[in-house]
XYZ file of C-alpha atoms in Angstrom:
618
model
C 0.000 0.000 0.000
C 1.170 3.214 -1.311
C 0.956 5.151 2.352
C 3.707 2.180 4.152
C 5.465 1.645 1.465
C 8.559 2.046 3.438
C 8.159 -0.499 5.209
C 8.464 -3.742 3.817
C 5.758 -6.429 5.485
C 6.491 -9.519 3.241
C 10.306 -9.381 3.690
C 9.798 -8.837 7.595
C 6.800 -11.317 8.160
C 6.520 -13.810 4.859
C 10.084 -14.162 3.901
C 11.611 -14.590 7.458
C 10.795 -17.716 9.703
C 12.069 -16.225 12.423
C 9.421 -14.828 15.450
C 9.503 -10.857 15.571
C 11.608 -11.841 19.041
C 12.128 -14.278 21.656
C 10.263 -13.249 25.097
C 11.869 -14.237 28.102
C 9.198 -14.465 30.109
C 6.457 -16.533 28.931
C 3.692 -15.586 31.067
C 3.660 -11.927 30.453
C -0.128 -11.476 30.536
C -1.757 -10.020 27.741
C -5.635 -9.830 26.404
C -5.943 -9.466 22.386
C -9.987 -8.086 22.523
C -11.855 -8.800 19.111
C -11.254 -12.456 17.695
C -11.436 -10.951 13.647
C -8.428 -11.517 11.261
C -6.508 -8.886 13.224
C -7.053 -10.206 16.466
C -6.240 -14.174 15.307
C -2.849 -12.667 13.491
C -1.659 -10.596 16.333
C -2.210 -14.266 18.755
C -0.437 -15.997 16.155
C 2.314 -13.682 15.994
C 2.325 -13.609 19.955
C 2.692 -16.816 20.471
C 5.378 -17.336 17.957
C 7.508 -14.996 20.569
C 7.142 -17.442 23.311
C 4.200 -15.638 25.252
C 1.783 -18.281 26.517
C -0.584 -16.399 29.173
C -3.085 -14.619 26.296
C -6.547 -14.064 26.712
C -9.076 -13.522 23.993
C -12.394 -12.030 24.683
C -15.032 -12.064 21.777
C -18.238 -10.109 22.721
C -19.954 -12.528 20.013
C -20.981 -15.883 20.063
C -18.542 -17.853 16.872
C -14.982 -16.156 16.258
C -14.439 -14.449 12.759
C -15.644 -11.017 13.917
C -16.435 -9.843 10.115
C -15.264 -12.595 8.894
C -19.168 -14.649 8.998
C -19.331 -17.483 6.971
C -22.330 -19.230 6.496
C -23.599 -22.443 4.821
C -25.831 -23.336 2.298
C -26.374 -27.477 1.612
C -28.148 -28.812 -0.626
C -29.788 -32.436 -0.699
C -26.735 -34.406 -1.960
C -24.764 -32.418 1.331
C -22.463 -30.435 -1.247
C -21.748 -27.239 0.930
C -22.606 -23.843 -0.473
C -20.250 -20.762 1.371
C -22.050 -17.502 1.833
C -19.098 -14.735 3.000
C -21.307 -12.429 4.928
C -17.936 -9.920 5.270
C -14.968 -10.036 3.063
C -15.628 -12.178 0.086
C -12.789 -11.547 -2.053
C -8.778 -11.450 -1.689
C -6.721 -9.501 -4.282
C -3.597 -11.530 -5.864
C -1.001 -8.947 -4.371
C -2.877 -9.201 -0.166
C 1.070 -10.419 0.332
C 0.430 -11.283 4.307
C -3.192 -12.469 3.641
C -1.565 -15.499 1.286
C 1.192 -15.378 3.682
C -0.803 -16.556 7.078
C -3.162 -18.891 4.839
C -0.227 -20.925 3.994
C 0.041 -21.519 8.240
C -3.001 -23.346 7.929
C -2.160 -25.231 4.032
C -0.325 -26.166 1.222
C 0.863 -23.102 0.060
C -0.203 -24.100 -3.511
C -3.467 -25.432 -3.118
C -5.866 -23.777 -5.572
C -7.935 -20.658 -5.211
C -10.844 -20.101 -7.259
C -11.141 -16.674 -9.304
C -13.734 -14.566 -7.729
C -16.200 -13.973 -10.453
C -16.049 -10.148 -10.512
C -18.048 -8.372 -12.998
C -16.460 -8.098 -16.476
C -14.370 -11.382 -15.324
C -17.527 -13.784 -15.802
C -19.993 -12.774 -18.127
C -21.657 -9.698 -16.735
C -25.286 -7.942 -17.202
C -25.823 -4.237 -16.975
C -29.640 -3.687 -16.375
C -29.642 0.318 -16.516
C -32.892 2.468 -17.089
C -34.978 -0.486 -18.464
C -32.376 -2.018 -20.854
C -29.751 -4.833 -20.869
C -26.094 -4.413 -21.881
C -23.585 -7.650 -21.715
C -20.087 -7.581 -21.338
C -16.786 -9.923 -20.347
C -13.299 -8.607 -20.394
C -14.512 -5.570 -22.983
C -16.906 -2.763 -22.804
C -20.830 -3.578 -21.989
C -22.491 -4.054 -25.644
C -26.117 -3.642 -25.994
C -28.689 -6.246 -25.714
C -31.590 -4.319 -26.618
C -32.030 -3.539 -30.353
C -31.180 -0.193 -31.022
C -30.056 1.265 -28.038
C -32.655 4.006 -27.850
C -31.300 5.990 -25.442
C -27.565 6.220 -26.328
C -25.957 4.948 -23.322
C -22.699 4.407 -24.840
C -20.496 2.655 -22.512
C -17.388 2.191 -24.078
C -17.137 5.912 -23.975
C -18.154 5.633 -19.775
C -14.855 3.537 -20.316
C -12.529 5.808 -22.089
C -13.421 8.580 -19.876
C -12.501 7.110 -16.326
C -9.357 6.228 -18.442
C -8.699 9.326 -19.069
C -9.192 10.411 -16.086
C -7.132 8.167 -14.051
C -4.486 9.125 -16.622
C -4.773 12.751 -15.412
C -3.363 11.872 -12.337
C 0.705 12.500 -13.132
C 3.460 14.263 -11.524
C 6.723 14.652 -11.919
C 6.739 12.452 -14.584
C 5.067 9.461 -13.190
C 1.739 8.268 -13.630
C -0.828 5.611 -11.444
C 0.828 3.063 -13.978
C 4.508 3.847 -13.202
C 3.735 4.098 -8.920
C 1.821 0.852 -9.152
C 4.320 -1.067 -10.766
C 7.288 0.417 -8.638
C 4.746 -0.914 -5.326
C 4.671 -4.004 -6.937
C 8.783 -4.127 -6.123
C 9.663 -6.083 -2.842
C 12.988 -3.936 -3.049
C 13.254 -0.411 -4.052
C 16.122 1.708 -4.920
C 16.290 4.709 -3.152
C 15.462 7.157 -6.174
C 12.435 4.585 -6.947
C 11.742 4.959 -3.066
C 12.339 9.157 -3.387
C 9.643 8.982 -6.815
C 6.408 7.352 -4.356
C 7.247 9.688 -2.190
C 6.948 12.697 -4.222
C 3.895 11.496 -5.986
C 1.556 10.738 -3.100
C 2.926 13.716 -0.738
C 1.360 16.145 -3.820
C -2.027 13.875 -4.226
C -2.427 13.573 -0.541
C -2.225 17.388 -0.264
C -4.299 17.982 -3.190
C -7.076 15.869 -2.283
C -7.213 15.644 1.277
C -10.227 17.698 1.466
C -11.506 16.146 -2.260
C -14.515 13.462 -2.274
C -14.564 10.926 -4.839
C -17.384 12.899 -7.024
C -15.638 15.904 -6.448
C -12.676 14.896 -8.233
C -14.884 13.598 -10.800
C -15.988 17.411 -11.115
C -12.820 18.773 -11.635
C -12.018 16.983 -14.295
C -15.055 16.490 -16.448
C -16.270 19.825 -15.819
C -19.676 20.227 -17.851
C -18.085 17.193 -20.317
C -20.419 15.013 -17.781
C -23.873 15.009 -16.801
C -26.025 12.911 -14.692
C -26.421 10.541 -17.739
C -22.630 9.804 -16.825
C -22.760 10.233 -13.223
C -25.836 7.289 -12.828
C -23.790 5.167 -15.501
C -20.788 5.450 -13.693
C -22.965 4.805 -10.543
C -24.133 1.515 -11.467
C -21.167 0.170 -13.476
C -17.698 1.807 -10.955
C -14.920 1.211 -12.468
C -15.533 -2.573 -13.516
C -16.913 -3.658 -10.330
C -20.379 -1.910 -9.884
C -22.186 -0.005 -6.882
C -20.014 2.844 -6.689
C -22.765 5.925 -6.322
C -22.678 5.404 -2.370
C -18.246 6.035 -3.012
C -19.291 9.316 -4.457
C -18.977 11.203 -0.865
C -16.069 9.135 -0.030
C -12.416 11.320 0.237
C -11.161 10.675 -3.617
C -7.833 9.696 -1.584
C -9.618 6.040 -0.997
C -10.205 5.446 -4.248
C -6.861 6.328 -5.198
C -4.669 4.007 -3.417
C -7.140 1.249 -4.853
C -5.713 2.213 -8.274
C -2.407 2.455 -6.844
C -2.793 -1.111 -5.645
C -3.618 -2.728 -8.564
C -5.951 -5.171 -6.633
C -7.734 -6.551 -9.898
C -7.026 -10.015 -9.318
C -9.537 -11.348 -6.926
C -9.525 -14.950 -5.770
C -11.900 -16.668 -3.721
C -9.792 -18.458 -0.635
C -9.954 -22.287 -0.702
C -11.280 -22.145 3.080
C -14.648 -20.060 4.877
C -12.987 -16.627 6.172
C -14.576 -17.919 9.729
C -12.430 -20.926 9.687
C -9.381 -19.497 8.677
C -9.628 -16.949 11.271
C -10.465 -19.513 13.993
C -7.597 -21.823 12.552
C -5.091 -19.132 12.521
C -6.495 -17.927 16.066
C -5.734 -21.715 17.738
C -2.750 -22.513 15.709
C 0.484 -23.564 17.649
C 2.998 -22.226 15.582
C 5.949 -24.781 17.241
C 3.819 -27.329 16.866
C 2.027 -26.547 13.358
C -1.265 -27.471 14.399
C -4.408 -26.463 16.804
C -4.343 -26.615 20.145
C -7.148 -26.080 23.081
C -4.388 -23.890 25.177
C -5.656 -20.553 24.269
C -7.783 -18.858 26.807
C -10.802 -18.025 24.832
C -13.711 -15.541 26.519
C -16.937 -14.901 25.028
C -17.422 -11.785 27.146
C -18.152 -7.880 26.342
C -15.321 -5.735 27.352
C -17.433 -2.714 28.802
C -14.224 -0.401 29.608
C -10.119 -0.545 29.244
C -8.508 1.121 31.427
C -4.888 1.582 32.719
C -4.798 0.757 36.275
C -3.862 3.510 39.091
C -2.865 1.105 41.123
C -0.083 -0.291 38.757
C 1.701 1.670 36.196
C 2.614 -1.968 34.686
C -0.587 -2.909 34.441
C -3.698 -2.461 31.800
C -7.521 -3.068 33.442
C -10.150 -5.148 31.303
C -13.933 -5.252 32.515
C -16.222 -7.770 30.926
C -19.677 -8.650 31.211
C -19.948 -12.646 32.808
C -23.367 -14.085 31.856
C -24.087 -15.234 35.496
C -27.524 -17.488 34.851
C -30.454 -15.006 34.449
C -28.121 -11.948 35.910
C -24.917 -10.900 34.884
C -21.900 -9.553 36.533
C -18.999 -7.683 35.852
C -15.423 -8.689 36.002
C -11.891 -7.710 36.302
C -8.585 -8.697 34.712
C -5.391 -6.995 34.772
C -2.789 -7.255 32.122
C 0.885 -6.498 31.403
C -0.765 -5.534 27.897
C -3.898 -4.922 25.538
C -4.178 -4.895 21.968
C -8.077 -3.851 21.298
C -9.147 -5.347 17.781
C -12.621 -4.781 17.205
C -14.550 -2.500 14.408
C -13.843 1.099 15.729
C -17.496 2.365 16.425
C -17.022 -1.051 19.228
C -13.853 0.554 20.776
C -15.573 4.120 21.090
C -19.568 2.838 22.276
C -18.210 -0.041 24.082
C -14.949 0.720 25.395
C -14.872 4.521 25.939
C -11.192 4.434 24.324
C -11.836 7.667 23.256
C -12.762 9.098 26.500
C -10.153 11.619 28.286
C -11.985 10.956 31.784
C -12.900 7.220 33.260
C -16.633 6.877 33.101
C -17.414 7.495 37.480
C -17.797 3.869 37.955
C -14.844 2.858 36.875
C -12.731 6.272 37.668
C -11.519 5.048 41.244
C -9.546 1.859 40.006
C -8.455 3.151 36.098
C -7.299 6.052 34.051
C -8.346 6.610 30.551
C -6.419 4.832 28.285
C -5.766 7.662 26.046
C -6.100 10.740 28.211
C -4.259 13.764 28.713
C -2.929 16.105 26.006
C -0.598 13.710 24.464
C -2.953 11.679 23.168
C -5.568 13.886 22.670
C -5.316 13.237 18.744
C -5.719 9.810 18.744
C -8.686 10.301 21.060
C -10.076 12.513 18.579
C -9.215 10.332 15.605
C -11.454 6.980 17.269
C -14.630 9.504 16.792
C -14.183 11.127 13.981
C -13.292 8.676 10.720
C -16.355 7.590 8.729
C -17.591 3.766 8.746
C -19.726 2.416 5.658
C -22.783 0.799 5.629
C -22.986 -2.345 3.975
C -25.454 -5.205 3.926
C -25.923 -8.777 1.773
C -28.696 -11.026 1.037
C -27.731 -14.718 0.048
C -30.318 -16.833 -1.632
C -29.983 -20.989 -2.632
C -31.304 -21.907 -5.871
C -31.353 -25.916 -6.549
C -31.172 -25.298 -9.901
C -28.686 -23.640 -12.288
C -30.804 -21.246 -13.854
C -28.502 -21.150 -17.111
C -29.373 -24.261 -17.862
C -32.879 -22.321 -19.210
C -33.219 -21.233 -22.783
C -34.138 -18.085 -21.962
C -31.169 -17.457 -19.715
C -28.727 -14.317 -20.435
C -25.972 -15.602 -22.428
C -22.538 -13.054 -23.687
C -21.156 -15.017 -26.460
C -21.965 -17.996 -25.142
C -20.820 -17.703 -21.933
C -23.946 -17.831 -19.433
C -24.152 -14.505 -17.038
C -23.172 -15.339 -13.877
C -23.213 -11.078 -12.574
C -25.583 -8.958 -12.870
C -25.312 -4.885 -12.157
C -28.236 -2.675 -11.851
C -30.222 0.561 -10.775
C -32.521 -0.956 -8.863
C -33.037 -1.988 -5.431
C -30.349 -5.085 -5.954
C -27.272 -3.040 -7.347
C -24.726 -6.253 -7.577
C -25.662 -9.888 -7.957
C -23.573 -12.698 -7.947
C -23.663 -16.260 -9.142
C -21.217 -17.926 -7.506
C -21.128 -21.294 -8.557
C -19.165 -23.223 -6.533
C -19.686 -26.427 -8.816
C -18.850 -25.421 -12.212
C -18.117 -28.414 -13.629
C -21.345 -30.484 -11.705
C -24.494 -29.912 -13.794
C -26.708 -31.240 -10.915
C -25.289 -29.324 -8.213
C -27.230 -25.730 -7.447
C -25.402 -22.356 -6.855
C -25.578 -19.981 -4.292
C -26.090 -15.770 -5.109
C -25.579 -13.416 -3.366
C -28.910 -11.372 -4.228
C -27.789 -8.254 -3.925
C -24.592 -6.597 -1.809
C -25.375 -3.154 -1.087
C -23.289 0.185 0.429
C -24.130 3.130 2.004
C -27.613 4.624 1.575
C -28.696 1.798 -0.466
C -27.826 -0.348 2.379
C -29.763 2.146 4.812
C -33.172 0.953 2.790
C -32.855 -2.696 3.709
C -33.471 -1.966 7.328
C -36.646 -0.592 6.249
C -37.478 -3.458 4.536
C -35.994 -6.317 6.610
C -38.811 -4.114 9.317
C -42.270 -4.701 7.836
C -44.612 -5.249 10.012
C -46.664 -7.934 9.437
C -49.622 -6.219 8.477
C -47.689 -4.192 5.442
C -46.712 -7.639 3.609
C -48.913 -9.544 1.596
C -48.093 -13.244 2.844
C -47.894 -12.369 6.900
C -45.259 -15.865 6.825
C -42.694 -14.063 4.996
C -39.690 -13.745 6.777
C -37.509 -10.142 6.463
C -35.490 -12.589 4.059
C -37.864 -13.207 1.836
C -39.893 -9.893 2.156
C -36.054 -8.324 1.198
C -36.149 -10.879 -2.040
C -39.637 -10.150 -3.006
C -38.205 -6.218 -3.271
C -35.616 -6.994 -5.250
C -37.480 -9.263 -7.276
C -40.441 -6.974 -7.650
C -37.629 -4.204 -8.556
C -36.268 -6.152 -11.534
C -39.310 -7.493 -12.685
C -40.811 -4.149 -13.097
C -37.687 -2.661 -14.602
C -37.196 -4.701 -17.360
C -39.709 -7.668 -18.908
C -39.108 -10.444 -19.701
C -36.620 -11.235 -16.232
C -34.910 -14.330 -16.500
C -33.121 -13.522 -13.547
C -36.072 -12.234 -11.730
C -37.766 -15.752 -12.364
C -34.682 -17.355 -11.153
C -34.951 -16.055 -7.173
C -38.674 -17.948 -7.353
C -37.044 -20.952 -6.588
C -36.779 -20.023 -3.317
C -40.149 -20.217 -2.296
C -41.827 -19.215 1.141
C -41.794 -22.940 2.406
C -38.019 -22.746 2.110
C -37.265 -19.256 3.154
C -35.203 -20.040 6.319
C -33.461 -22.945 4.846
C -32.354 -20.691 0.912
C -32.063 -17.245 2.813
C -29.361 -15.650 4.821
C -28.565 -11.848 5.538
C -26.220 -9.679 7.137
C -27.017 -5.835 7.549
C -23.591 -4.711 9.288
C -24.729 -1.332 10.882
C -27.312 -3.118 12.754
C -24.838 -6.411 14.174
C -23.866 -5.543 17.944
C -20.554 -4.708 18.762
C -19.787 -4.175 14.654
C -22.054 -0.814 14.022
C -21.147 -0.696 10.352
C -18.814 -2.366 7.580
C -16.010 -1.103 6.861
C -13.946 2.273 7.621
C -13.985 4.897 4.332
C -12.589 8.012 5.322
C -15.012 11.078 4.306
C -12.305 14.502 3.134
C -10.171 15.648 5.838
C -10.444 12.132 7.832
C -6.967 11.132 6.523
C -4.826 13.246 9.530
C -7.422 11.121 11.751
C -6.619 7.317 10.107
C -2.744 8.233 10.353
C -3.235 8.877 14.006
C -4.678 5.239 14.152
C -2.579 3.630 11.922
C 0.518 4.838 13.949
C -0.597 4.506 17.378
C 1.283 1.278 16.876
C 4.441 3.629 17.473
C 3.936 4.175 21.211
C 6.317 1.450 21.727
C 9.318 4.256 20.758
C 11.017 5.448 23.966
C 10.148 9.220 23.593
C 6.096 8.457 24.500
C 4.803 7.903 28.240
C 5.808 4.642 29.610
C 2.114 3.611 30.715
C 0.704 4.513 26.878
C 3.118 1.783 25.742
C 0.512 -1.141 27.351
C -2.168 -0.044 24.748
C -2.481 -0.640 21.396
C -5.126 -0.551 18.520
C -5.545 -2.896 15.600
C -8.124 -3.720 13.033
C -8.670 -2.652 9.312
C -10.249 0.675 10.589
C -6.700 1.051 11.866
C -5.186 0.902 8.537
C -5.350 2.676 5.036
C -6.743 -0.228 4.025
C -10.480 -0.279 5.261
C -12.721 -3.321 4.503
C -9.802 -5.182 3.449
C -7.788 -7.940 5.086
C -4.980 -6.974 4.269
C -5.455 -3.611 6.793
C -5.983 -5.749 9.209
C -3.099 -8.006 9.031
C -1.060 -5.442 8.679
C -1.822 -3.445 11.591
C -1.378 -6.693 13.783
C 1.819 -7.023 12.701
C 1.989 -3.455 13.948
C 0.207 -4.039 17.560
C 2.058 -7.447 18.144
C 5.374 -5.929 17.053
C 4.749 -3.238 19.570
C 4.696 -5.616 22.809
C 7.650 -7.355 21.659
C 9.635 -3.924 21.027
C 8.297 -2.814 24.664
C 9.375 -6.106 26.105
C 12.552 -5.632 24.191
C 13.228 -2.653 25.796
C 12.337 -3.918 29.055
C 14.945 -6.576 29.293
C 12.046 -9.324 28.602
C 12.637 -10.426 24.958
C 15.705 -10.893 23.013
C 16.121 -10.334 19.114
C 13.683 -8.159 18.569
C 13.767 -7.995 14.670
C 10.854 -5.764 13.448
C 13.006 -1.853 14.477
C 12.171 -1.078 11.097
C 8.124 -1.029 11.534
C 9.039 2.104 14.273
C 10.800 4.019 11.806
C 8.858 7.502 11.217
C 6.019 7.288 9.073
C 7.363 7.915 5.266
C 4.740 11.146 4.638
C 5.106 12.839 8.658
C 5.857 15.835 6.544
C 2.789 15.866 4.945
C 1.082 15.467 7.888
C 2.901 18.582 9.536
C 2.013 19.965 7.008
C -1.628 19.830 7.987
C -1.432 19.341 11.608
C -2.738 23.240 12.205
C -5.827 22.677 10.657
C -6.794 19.442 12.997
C -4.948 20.004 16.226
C -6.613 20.534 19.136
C -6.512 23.574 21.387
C -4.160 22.651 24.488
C -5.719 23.197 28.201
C -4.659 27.232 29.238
């Protein structure tokens, strides 16, 4: 990722078998709170050290944290995964591929995600059908009566993200030099110059507003609703459109077009990777594992050594509350959860807990990253997974691009991006899971609504919120566009079978998660650093206690709502123990100095620091 490119993850973590250092002391006590990807990689990595005495808590009842996979079967027992969170890994998520190997054969095969334009892919857009794979969307319609042209839709993003040069180099020339596992240091010198002048130019610069800039009165909303249904390739990108343009960027930066499908559930690779035994190369039942809510951190004023956790112990129809102390804490749960449950961002204890604990991150000091927990802007983002029995493109009337049979479909309707996943291509008897519709933002805002109904406002009172959700999208496409094969297809899933063919996830609504994914609104990026190098505590000029703290997660990372984010900043948090235990005399070849380096672009955030800093107490 083009914001830590200085620091080189794969050499330190993938290409060296060594642990980040050898603790001394194995039962240095220390919680890891959220048991997501981050959470399972920063145990992992933990453990590898030599440090044996780590609690998990996990406010939820099954591990994964985001990562929710759930399971389709169908009457033969073939197993149908529905990804409720991530979904997808690009080619170049280095430490994703990296752990995954941990848990198997490093060249087992992963199946291509069938992103649109890499499977044959409908466009359904103001009552007409366009096809495409691997070149523009052509017409299906006769005619094309209202001169959508979308080749031209093409060309013009192209030319836009062709606009974006300095000093000579271009989005083509940066990606390929981040595609480099070594750099010189003029290659090193060139990213630095190019995305110090886009980070000051569009700090303050949403997605659309870029957009603006460039296309002046060249586009109208003809373009703007096109572009909104069809992204760049990948659909559903009107809810980006208030997003800080800077998110988007480093997307094209990363070149992160190959998507592949992971040969295990997301759930079970976290919960593998979370009870792996890294001496022993295979799970263990050793790992203290809590399913408890942490309702405050703390650090303790009775102990400057020593970090408070309060949970919430079911206790038969009551529950009580309960105290742990810890040599350290790495929190890694969604953000929203470390704000509304954990008061992280609080600069005084809430009263009940004020006697025993300080605020984690009070005082002037940290007053920014205190700010930055509130502030940064977390997306929406809900899915609706349906089981048909039946391949539907084994009908006639079935959507076909040069005879290839659709499997994605992209619309302005109610279901923006549907995909046929197909898990058993080559089986003609075998069914297919879809993912009815994946939706961001304010589109995802709508599904609550529906998911609501009372029972009264549907017209069969035994529909679930499932199925009333797949009757709306249904209606939606039946009424857009006649005839709907793929309308007709979601009818296998009839009312009898609703809670057998029908899962959902809306994320803003999920306790202790509050929302998908973190996408940083303009002038949020000062705020993400702040996160992303908490991690840096560990470095001898901040307070001794801050140094038992630290925050992990893909909110914590330039990298929100992928895995990769997350992985990285646990390599971060766990990194940070071991330097602190390094420096304590309680771990021995420590061998990750270079993660604590400064961050590559502090200038550019001098650079802005007047407009975000806080006013200091008189």
């Amino acid at each position: 990722m083009v914001d830590t490119y200085t620091y080189a993850y794969p050499q330190l973590v993938r290409d060296n078998p060594r642990s980040f250092a050898t603790v001394t002391d194995p039962n240095v006590r220390v919680a890891v709170i959220g048991a997501g990807f981050a959470g399972a990689a920063a145990v992992y990595e933990l453990r590898r050290a030599g440090i044996q005495n780590i609690t998990v808590y996990e406010a939820r009842e099954k591990l994964g944290g985001r990562a929710d996979s759930r399971y389709f079967h169908d009457n033969q027992g073939r197993r149908y995964i529905n990804e409720m969170g991530p979904m997808r890994v690009p080619e170049n998520s280095k430490l994703f591929w990296h752990y995954l190997s941990q848990l198997q054969d490093a060249d087992e095969p992963q199946l291509i995600f069938p992103n649109p334009g890499v499977v044959a892919t409908q466009i359904v857009y103001r009552g007409l059908r366009y096809t495409w794979k691997d070149e523009a969307p052509q017409p299906t319609d006769p005619e094309n009566p209202r001169h959508v042209d979308w080749e031209k839709l093409q060309q013009d993003i192209g030319r836009f993200v062709d606009s974006l040069t300095f000093n000579g180099d271009n989005v083509g020339t940066i990606a390929e030099l981040l595609q480099k596992e070594t750099l010189t240091l003029i290659e090193q010198g060139r990213i630095h110059a190019y995305w110090s002048h886009f980070l000051k130019q569009f700090d303050d610069v949403s997605f659309v507003g870029a957009l603006e800039q460039f296309f002046g009165d060249e586009w109208g909303p003809t373009e703007y609703n096109m572009f909104s249904t069809l992204g760049v390739g990948t659909g559903g990108f009107g809810p980006l459109f208030p997003v800080c343009f800077l998110e988007l960027f480093r997307l094209f930066l990363w070149d992160y077009q190959n998507e592949y499908m992971p040969s295990l559930p997301m759930a079970e690779i976290v919960e593998r990777l979370l009870t792996l035994d890294p001496a022993a190369g295979q799970s263990d039942d050793r790992l203290s594992i809590l399913t408890e809510t942490v309702d405050y951190v703390g650090l303790s004023r009775h102990n400057d050594n020593e970090v408070d956790v309060y949970s919430i112990q079911p206790q038969g129809e009551t529950n009580g509350l309960v105290h742990r102390a810890y040599d350290y804490v790495i929190v890694a749960t969604p953000l929203r959860s470390m704000q509304i449950r954990m008061n992280l961002d609080a600069e005084t204890p809430p009263r009940s807990y004020a006697e025993n604990s300080a605020p984690v991150f009070g005082g002037e000091v940290n007053n920014m990253v205190r700010e930055s927990l509130r502030i940064p802007h977390i997306m929406n983002s809900s899915k609706l997974f349906g089981f048909l029995p039946n391949k539907p493109w084994n009908e006639s009337s079935w959507p076909h691009h040069e005879g290839d049979p659709v499997k994605v479909v992209l619309t302005d309707t109610l279901a923006r991006q549907m995909y046929f996943l197909d898990p058993y291509p080559d089986d003609p008897t075998a069914g297919t899971n879809v993912l009815i519709s994946y939706n961001w933002g304010d589109d995802s805002v709508k599904i609550m609504g529906i998911q609501d109904y009372d029972r009264s406002q549907i017209i069969d009172p035994r529909s679930n919120p499932d199925y009333a959700l797949k009757l709306a999208y249904e209606f939606g496409l039946e009424t857009m566009i006649t005839p709907s094969p793929v309308a007709d297809s979601l009818k296998q899933i009839t009312l009898e079978n609703q809670n057998r063919d029908l899962t959902s996830v809306i994320w803003q609504r999920e306790p202790m998660i509050f929302g998908a994914f973190k996408l940083d609104y303009p002038k949020q990026y000062f705020y993400t650093s702040q996160m992303v190098y908490q991690y840096h505590y560990a470095n001898a000029e901040h307070p001794e206690q801050s140094k038992r703290v630290y925050i992990a997660g893909n909110n914590c990372s330039y990298q929100g709502g992928w895995i990769e984010g997350a992985l990285q900043s646990a390599v971060n948090a766990s990194a940070a123990v071991l330097k602190h235990l390094s420096d304590q005399g309680l771990a021995t070849d420590f061998r990750m100095q270079e993660l604590f380096e400064p961050n590559p672009f502090q200038n550019v955030l001098e650079d802005l620091k007047a407009q975000y800093i806080l006013p200091t107490a008189a």
